[in-house]
XYZ file of N, CA and C in Angstrom:
438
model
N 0.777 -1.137 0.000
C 0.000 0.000 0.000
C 0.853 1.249 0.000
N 1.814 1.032 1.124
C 2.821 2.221 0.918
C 3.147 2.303 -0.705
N 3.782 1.464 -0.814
C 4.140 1.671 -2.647
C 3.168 2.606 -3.645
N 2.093 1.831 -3.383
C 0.776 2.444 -4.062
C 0.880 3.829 -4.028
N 0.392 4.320 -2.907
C 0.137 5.325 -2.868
C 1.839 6.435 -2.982
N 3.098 5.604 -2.999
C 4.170 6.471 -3.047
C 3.777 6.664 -5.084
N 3.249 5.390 -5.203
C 3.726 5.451 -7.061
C 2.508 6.359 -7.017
N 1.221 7.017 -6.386
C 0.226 7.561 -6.687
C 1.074 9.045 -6.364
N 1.697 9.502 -5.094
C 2.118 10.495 -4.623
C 3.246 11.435 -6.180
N 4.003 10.260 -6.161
C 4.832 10.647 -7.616
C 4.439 10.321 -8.437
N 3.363 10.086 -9.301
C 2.890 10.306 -10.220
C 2.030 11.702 -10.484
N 1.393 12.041 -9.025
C 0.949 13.700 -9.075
C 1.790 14.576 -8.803
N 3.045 14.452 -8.407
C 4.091 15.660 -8.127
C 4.641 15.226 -9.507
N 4.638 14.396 -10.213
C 5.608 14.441 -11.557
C 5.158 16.063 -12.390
N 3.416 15.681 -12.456
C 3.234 17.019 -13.003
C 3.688 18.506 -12.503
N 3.443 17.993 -11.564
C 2.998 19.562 -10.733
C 4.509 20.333 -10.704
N 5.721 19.553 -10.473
C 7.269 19.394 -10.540
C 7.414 20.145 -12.246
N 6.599 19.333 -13.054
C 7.029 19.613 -14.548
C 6.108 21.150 -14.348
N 5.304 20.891 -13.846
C 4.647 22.688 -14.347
C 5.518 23.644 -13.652
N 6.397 23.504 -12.863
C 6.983 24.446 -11.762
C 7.809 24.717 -12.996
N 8.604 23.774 -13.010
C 10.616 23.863 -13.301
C 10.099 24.565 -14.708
N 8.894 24.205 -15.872
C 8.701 24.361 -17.327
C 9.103 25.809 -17.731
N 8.332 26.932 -16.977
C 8.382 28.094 -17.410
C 9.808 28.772 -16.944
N 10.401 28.210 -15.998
C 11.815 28.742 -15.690
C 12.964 27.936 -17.004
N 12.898 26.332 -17.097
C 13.503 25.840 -18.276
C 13.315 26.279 -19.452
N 12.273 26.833 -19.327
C 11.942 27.404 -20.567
C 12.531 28.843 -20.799
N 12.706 29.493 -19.671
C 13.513 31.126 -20.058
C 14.749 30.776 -20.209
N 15.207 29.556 -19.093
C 16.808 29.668 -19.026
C 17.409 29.261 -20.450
N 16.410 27.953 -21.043
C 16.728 27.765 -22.657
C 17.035 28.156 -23.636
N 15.568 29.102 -23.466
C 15.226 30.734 -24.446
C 16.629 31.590 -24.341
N 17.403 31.722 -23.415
C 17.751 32.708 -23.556
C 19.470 32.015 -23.145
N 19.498 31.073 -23.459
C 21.021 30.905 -23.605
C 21.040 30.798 -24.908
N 19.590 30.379 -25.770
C 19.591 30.014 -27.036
C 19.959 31.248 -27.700
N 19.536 32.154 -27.439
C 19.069 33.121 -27.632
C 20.420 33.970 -27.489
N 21.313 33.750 -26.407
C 22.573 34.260 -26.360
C 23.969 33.473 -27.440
N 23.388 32.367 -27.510
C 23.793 31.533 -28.457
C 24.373 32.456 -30.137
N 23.011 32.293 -30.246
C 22.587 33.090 -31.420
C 23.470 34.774 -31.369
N 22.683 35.343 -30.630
C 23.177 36.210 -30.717
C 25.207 36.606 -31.035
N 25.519 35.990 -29.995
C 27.123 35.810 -30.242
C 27.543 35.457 -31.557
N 26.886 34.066 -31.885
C 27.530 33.547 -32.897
C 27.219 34.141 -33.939
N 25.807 34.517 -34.572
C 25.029 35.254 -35.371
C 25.094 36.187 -35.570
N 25.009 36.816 -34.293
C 25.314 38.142 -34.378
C 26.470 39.173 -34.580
N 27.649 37.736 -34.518
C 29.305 39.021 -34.623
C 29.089 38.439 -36.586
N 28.684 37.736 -36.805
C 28.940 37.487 -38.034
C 28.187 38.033 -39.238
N 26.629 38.602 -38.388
C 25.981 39.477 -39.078
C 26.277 40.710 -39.154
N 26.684 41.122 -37.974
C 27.615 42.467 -37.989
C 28.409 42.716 -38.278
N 29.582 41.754 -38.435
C 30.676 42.013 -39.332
C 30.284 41.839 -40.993
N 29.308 40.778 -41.171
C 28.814 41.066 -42.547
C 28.465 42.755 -43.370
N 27.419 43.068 -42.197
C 26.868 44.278 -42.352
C 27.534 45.347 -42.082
N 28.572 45.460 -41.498
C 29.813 46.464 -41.880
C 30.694 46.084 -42.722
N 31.004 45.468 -43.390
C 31.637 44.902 -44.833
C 30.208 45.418 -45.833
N 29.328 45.537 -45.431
C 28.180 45.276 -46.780
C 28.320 47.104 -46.960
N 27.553 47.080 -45.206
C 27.612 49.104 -45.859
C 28.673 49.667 -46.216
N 29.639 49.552 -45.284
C 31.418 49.599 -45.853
C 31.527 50.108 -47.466
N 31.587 48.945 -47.978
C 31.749 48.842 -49.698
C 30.410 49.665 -50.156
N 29.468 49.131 -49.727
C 28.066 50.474 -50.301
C 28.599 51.954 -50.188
N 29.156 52.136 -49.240
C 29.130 53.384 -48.527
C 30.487 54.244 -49.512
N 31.394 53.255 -49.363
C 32.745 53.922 -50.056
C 32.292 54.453 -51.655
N 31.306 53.101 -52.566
C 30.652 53.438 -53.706
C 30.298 54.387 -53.771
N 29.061 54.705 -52.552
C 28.252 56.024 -52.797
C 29.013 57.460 -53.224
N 29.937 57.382 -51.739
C 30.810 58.283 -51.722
C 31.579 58.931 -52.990
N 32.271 57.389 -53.463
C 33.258 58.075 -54.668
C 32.586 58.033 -55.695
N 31.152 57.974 -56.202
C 30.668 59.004 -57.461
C 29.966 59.690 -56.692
N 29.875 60.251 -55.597
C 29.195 61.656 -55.317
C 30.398 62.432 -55.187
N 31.952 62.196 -54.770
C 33.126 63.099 -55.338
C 33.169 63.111 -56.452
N 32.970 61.984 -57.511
C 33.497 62.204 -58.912
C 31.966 62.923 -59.700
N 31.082 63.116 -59.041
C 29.710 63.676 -59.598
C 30.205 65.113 -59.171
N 30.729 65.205 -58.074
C 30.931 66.937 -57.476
C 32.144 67.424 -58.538
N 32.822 66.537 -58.340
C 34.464 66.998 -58.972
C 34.142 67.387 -60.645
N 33.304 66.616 -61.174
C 32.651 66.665 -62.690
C 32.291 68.456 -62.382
N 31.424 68.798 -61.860
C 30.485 69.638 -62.071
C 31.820 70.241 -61.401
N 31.777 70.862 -60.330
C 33.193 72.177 -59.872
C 33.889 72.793 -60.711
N 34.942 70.901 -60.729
C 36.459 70.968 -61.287
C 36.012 71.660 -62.697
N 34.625 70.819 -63.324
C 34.630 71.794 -65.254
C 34.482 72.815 -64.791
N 33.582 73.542 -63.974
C 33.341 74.831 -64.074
C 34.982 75.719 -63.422
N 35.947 75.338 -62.612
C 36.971 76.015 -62.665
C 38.114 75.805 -63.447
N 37.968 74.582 -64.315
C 38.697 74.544 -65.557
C 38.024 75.692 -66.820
N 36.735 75.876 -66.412
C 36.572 76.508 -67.814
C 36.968 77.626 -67.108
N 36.801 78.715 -66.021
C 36.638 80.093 -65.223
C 38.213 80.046 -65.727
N 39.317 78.856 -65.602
C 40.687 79.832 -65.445
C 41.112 79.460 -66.941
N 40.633 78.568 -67.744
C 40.990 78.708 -69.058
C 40.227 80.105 -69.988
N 38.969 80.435 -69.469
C 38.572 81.810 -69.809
C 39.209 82.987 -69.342
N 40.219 82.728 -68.524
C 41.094 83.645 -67.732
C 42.305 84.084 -68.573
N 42.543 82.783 -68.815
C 43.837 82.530 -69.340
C 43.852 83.101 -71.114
N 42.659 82.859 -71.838
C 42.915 83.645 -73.236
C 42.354 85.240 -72.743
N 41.799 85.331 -71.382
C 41.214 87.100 -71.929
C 42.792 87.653 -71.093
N 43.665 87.144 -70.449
C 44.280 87.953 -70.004
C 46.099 88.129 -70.957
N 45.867 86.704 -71.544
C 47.267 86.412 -72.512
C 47.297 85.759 -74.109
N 45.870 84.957 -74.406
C 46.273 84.809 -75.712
C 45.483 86.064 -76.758
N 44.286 86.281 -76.081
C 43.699 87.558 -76.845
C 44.770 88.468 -77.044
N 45.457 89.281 -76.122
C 46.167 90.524 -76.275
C 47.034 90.259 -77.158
N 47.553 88.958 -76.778
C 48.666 88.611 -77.937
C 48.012 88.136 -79.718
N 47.101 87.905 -79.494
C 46.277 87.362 -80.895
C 46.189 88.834 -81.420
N 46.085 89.786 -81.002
C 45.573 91.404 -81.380
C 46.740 92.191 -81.366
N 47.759 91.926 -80.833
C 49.063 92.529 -81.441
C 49.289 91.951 -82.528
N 49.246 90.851 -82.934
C 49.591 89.812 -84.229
C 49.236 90.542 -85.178
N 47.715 90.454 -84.822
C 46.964 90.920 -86.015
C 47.121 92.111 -86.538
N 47.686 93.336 -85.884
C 47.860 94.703 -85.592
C 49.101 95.097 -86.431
N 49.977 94.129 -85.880
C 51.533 94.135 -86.590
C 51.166 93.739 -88.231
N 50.452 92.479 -88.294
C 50.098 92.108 -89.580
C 49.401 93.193 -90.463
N 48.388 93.461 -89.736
C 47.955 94.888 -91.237
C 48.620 96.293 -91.429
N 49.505 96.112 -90.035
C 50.691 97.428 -90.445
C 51.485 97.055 -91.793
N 51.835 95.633 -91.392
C 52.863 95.197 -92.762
C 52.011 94.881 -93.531
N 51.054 94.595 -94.137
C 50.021 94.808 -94.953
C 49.974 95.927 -96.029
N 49.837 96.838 -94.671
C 49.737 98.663 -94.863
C 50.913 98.790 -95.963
N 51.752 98.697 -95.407
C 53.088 99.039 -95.615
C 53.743 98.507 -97.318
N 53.056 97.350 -96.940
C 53.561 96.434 -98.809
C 52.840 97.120 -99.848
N 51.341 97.273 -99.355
C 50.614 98.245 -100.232
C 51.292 99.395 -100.688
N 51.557 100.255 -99.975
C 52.321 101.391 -99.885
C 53.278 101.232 -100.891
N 54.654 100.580 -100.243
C 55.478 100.164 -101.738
C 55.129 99.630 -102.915
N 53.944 98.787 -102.804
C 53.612 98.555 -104.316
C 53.105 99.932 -104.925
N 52.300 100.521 -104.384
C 51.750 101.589 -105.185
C 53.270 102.238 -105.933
N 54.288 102.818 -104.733
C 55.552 103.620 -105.224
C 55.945 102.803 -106.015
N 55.943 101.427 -106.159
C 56.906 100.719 -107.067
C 56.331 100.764 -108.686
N 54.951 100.839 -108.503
C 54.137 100.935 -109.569
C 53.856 102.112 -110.372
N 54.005 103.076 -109.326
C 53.911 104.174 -110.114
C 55.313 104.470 -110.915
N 56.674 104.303 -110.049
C 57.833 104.291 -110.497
C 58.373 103.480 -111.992
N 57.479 102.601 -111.975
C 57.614 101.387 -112.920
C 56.983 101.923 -114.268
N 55.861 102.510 -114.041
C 54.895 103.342 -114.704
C 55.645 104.313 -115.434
N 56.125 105.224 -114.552
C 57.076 106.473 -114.983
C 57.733 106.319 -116.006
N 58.856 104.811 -115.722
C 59.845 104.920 -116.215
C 59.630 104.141 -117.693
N 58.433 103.252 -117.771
C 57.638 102.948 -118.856
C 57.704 104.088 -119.748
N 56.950 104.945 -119.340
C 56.507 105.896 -120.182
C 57.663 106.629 -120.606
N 58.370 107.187 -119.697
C 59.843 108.296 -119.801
C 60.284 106.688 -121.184
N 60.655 105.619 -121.765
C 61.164 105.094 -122.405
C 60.424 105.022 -123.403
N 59.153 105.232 -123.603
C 58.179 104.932 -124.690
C 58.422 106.450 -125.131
N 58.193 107.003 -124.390
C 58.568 108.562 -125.451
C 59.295 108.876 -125.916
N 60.212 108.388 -125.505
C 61.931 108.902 -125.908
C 62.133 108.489 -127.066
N 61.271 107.006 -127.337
C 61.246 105.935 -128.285
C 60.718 106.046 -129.296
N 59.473 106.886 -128.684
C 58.570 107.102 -129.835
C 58.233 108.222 -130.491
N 59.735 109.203 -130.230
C 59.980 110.991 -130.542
C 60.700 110.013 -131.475
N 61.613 109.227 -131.017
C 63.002 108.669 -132.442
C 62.176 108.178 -132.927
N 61.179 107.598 -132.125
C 60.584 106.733 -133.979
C 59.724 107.446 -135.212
N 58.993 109.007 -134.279
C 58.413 109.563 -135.055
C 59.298 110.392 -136.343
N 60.489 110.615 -135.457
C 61.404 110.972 -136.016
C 62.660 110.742 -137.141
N 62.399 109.338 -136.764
C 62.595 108.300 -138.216
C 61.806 108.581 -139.248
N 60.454 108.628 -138.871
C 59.397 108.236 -139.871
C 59.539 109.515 -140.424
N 59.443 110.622 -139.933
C 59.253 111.687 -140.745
C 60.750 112.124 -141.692
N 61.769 111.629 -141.121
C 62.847 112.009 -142.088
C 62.550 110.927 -143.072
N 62.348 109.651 -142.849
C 61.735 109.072 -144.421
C 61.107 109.379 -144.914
N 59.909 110.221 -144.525
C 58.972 110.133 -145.085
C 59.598 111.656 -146.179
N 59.950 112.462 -145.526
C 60.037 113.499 -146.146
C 61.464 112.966 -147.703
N 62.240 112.198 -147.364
C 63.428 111.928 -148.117
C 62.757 111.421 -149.117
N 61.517 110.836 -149.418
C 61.034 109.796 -150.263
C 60.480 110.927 -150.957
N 59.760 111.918 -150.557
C 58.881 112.800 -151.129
C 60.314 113.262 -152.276
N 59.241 113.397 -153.840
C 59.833 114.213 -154.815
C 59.715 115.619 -154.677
């Protein structure tokens, strides 16, 4: 009878034992599992995810410098190359040109004197030429006359 009722006694504390210890086995489980995880999971997700944004991040970065540097850098490449012909190749392009139609000027000039000179001396030889030649003609002409 003792037996009996010991196998009756522990058979109702089996439960009552399992309902006690359940909800405490059950946190201490939860949450070693849970620390488990976390450690193992978690340095490896985090080191994932700083490697992931990392490389995202550096991407972003270097075409939003090379997007800035595009737009700036042209606009102060063009500001000092517009600098650079209004302050040294213009002035110098306009002396060039300046010097050039002086000597222009100038060739004109002598051609005209050379032309007129050329002219002159044309003529000063055609007359001279053509007094002797008239002057031929008329002493023949007159020698022939009866």
């Amino acid at each position: 009878m003792f037996e009996k009722s010991l196998k009756k006694e522990i058979a109702a504390v089996g439960p009552v034992v399992a309902r006690a210890i359940s909800p405490t086995l059950e946190k201490s489980i939860s949450s070693a599992i849970t620390e488990s995880f976390q450690k193992g999971i978690g340095e490896r997700a985090v080191n994932h995810l700083e490697k992931s944004v990392s490389s995202k991040l550096e991407a972003t970065v270097a075409r939003q410098i090379q997007a800035q540097f595009q737009t700036t850098g042209k606009q102060a490449l063009q500001d000092a190359l517009r600098s650079s012909l209004e302050t040294s190749v213009i002035p110098a392009f306009e002396m060039s040109c300046k010097s050039m139609f002086e000597q222009i000027v100038t060739f004109h000039k002598g051609l005209i004197e050379h032309t007129a000179t050329a002219q002159q001396q044309f003529e000063n030889s055609h007359s001279s030429l053509a007094a002797a030649l008239q002057e031929a003609i008329k002493s023949a002409t007159q020698s022939h006359k009866p």
